[in-house]
PDB file of C-alpha atoms in Angstrom:
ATOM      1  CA  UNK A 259      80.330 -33.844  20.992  1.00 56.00           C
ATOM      2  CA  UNK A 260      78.879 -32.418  24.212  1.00 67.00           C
ATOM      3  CA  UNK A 261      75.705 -29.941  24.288  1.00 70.00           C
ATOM      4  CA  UNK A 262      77.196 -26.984  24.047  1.00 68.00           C
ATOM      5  CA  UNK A 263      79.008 -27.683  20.680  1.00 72.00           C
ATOM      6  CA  UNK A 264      75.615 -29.027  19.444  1.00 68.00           C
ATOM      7  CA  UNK A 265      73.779 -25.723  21.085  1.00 73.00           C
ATOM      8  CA  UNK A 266      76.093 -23.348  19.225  1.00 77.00           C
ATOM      9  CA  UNK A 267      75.475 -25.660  16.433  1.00 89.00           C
ATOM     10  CA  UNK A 268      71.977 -25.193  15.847  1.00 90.00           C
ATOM     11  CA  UNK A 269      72.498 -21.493  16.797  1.00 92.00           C
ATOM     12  CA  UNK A 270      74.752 -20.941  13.549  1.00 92.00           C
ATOM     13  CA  UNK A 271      73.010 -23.309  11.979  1.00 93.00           C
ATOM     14  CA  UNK A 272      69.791 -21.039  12.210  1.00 94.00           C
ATOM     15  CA  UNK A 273      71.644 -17.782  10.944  1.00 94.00           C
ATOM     16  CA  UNK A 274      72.942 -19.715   7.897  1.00 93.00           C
ATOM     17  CA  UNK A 275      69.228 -20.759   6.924  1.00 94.00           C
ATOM     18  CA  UNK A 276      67.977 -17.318   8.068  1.00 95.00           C
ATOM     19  CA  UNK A 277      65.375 -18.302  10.081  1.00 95.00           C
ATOM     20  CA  UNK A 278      62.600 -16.091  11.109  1.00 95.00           C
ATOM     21  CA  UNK A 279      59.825 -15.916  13.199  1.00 96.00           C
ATOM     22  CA  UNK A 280      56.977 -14.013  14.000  1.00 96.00           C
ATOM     23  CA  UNK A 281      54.240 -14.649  16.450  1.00 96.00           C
ATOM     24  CA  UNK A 282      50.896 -13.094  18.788  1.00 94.00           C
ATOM     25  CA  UNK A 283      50.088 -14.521  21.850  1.00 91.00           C
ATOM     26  CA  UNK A 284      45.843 -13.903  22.307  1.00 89.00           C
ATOM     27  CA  UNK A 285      45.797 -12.268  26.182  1.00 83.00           C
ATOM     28  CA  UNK A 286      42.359 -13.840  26.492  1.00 86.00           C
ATOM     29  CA  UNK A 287      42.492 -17.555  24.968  1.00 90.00           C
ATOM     30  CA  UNK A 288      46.575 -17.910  25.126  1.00 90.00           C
ATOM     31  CA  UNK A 289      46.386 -18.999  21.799  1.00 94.00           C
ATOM     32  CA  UNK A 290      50.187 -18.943  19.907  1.00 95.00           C
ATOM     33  CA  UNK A 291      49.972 -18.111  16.046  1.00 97.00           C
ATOM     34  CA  UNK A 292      52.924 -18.403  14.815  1.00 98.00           C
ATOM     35  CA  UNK A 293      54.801 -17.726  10.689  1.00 98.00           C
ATOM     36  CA  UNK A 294      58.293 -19.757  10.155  1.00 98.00           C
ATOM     37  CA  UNK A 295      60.129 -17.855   7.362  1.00 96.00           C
ATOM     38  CA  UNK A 296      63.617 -19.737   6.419  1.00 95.00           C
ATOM     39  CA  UNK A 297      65.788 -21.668   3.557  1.00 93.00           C
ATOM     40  CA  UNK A 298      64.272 -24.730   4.872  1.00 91.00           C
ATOM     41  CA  UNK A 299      63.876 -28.160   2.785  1.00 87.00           C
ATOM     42  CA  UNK A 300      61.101 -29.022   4.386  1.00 91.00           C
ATOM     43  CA  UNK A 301      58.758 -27.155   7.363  1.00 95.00           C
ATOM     44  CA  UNK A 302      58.846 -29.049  10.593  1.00 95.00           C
ATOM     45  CA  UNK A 303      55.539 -30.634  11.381  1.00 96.00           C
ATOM     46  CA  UNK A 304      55.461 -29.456  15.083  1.00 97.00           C
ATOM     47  CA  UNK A 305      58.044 -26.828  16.719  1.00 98.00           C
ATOM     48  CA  UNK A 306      58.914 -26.568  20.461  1.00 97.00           C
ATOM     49  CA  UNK A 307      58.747 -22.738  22.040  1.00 96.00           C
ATOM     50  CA  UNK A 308      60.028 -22.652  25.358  1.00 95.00           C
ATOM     51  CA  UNK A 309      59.373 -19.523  27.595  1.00 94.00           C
ATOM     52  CA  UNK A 310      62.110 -19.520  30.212  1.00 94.00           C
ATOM     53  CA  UNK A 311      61.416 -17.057  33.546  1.00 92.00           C
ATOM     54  CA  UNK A 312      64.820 -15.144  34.364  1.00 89.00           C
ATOM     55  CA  UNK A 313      63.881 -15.616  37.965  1.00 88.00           C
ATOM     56  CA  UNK A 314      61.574 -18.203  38.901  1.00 87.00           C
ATOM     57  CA  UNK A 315      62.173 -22.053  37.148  1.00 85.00           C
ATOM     58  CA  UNK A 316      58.554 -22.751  38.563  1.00 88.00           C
ATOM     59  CA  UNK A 317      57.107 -20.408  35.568  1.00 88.00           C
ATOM     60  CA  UNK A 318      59.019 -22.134  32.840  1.00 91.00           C
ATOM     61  CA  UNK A 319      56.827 -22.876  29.838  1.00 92.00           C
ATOM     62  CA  UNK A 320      57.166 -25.279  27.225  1.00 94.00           C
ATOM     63  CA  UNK A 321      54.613 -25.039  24.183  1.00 96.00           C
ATOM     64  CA  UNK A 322      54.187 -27.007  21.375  1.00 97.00           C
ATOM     65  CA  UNK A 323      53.132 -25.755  17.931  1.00 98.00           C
ATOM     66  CA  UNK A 324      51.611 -27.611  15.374  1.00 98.00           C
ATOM     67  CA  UNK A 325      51.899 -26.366  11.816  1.00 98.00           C
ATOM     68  CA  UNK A 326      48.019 -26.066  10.718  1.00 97.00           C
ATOM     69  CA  UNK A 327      48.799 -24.897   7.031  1.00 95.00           C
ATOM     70  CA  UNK A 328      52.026 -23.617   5.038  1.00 95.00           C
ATOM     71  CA  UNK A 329      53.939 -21.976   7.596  1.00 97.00           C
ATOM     72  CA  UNK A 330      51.564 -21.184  10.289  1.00 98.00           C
ATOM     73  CA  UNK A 331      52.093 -23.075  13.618  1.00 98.00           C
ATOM     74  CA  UNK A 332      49.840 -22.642  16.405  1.00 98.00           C
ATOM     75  CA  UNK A 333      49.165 -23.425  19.881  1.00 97.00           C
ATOM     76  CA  UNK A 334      48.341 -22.491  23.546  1.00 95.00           C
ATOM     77  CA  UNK A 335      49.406 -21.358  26.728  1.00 90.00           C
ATOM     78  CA  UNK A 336      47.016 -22.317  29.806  1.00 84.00           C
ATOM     79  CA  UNK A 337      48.159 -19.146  31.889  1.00 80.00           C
ATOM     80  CA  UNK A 338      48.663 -15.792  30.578  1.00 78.00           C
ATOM     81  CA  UNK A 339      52.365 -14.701  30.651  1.00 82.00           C
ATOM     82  CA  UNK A 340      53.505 -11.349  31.004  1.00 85.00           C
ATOM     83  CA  UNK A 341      57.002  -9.757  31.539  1.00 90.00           C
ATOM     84  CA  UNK A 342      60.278 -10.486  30.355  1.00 93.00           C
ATOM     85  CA  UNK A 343      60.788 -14.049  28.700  1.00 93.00           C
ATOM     86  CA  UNK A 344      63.912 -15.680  27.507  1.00 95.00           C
ATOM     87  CA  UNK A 345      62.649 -17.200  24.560  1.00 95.00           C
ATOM     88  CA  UNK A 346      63.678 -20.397  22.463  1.00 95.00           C
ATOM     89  CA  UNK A 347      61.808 -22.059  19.135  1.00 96.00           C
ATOM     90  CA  UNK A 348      63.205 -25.161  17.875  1.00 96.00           C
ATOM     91  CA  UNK A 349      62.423 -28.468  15.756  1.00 95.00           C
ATOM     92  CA  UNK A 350      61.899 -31.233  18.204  1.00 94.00           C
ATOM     93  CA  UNK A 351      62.465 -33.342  15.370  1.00 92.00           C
ATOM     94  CA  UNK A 352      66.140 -32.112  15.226  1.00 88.00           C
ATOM     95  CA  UNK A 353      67.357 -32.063  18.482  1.00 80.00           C
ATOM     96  CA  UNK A 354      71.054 -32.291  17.510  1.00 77.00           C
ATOM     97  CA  UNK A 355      72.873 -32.478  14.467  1.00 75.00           C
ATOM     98  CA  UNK A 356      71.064 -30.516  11.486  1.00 78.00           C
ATOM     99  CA  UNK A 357      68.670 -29.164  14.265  1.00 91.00           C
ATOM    100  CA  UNK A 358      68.627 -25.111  14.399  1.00 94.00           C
ATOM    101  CA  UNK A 359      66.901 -23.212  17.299  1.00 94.00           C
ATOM    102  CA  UNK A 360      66.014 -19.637  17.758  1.00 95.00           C
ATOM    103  CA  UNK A 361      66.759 -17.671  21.244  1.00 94.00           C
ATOM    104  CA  UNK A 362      65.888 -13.830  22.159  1.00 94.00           C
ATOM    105  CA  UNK A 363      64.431 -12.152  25.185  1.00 94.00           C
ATOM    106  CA  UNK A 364      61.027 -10.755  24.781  1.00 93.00           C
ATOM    107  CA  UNK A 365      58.682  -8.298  26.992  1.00 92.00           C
ATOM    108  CA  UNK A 366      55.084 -10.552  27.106  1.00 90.00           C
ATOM    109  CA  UNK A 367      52.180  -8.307  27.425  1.00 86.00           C
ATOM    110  CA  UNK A 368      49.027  -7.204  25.635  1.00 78.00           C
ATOM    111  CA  UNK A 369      48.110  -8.391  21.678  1.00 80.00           C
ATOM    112  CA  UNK A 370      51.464  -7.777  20.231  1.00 86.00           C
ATOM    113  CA  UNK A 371      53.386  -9.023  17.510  1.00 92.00           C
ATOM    114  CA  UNK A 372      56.918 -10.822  18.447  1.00 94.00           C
ATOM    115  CA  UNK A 373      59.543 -11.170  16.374  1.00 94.00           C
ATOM    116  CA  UNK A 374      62.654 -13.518  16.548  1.00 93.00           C
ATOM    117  CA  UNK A 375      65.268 -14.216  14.011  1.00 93.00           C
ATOM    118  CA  UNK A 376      68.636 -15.572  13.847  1.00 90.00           C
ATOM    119  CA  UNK A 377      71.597 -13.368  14.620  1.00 74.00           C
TER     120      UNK A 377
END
């Protein structure tokens, strides 16, 4: 199979297990507190959040979140990221087959809380 089969893959995969995410990003620290809701059989250990700039590759972020208790993953960005974000949360564990991911487009700003689910 080639990437994109896999990518649309994990994108219906995450709709069938209804995957859903919320998260705040701290404007201060950059801390990333993050809740996975889903029919999972077991929660990842870590997940992989990727904040992709529309216009400049050279802001690209790629976080990692470790899951400190139940369903709570955190973690941190160095720089404070504002504006609009193409966002993607997946199990680096599962990078293929039986891997899901998550994608949206979000406005960073502020103490807000971001959701994302599977559509």
């Amino acid at each position: 199979t080639n990437a994109i089969t896999i990518t649309l893959d994990r994108d219906t995969h995450a709709r069938a297990i209804e995957i859903d995410t919320s998260f705040m990003v701290d404007s201060v620290t950059g801390d990333i507190s993050l809740q996975l809701e889903g029919d999972l059989p077991a929660l990842p250990r870590s997940l992989t959040l990727d904040l992709i700039s529309p216009a400049h590759a050279s802001r690209d972020r790629s976080v990692t979140l470790r899951q400190i208790s139940g369903n709570t993953y955190t973690g941190q960005l160095e720089k404070q990221i504002e504006g609009r974000r193409y966002i993607e949360l997946s199990d680096p564990d599962k990078p293929g087959e039986g891997g899901w991911r998550l994608t949206g487009e979000l406005h960073l700003g502020g103490n807000q809380r971001y959701q994302l689910s599977a559509h």
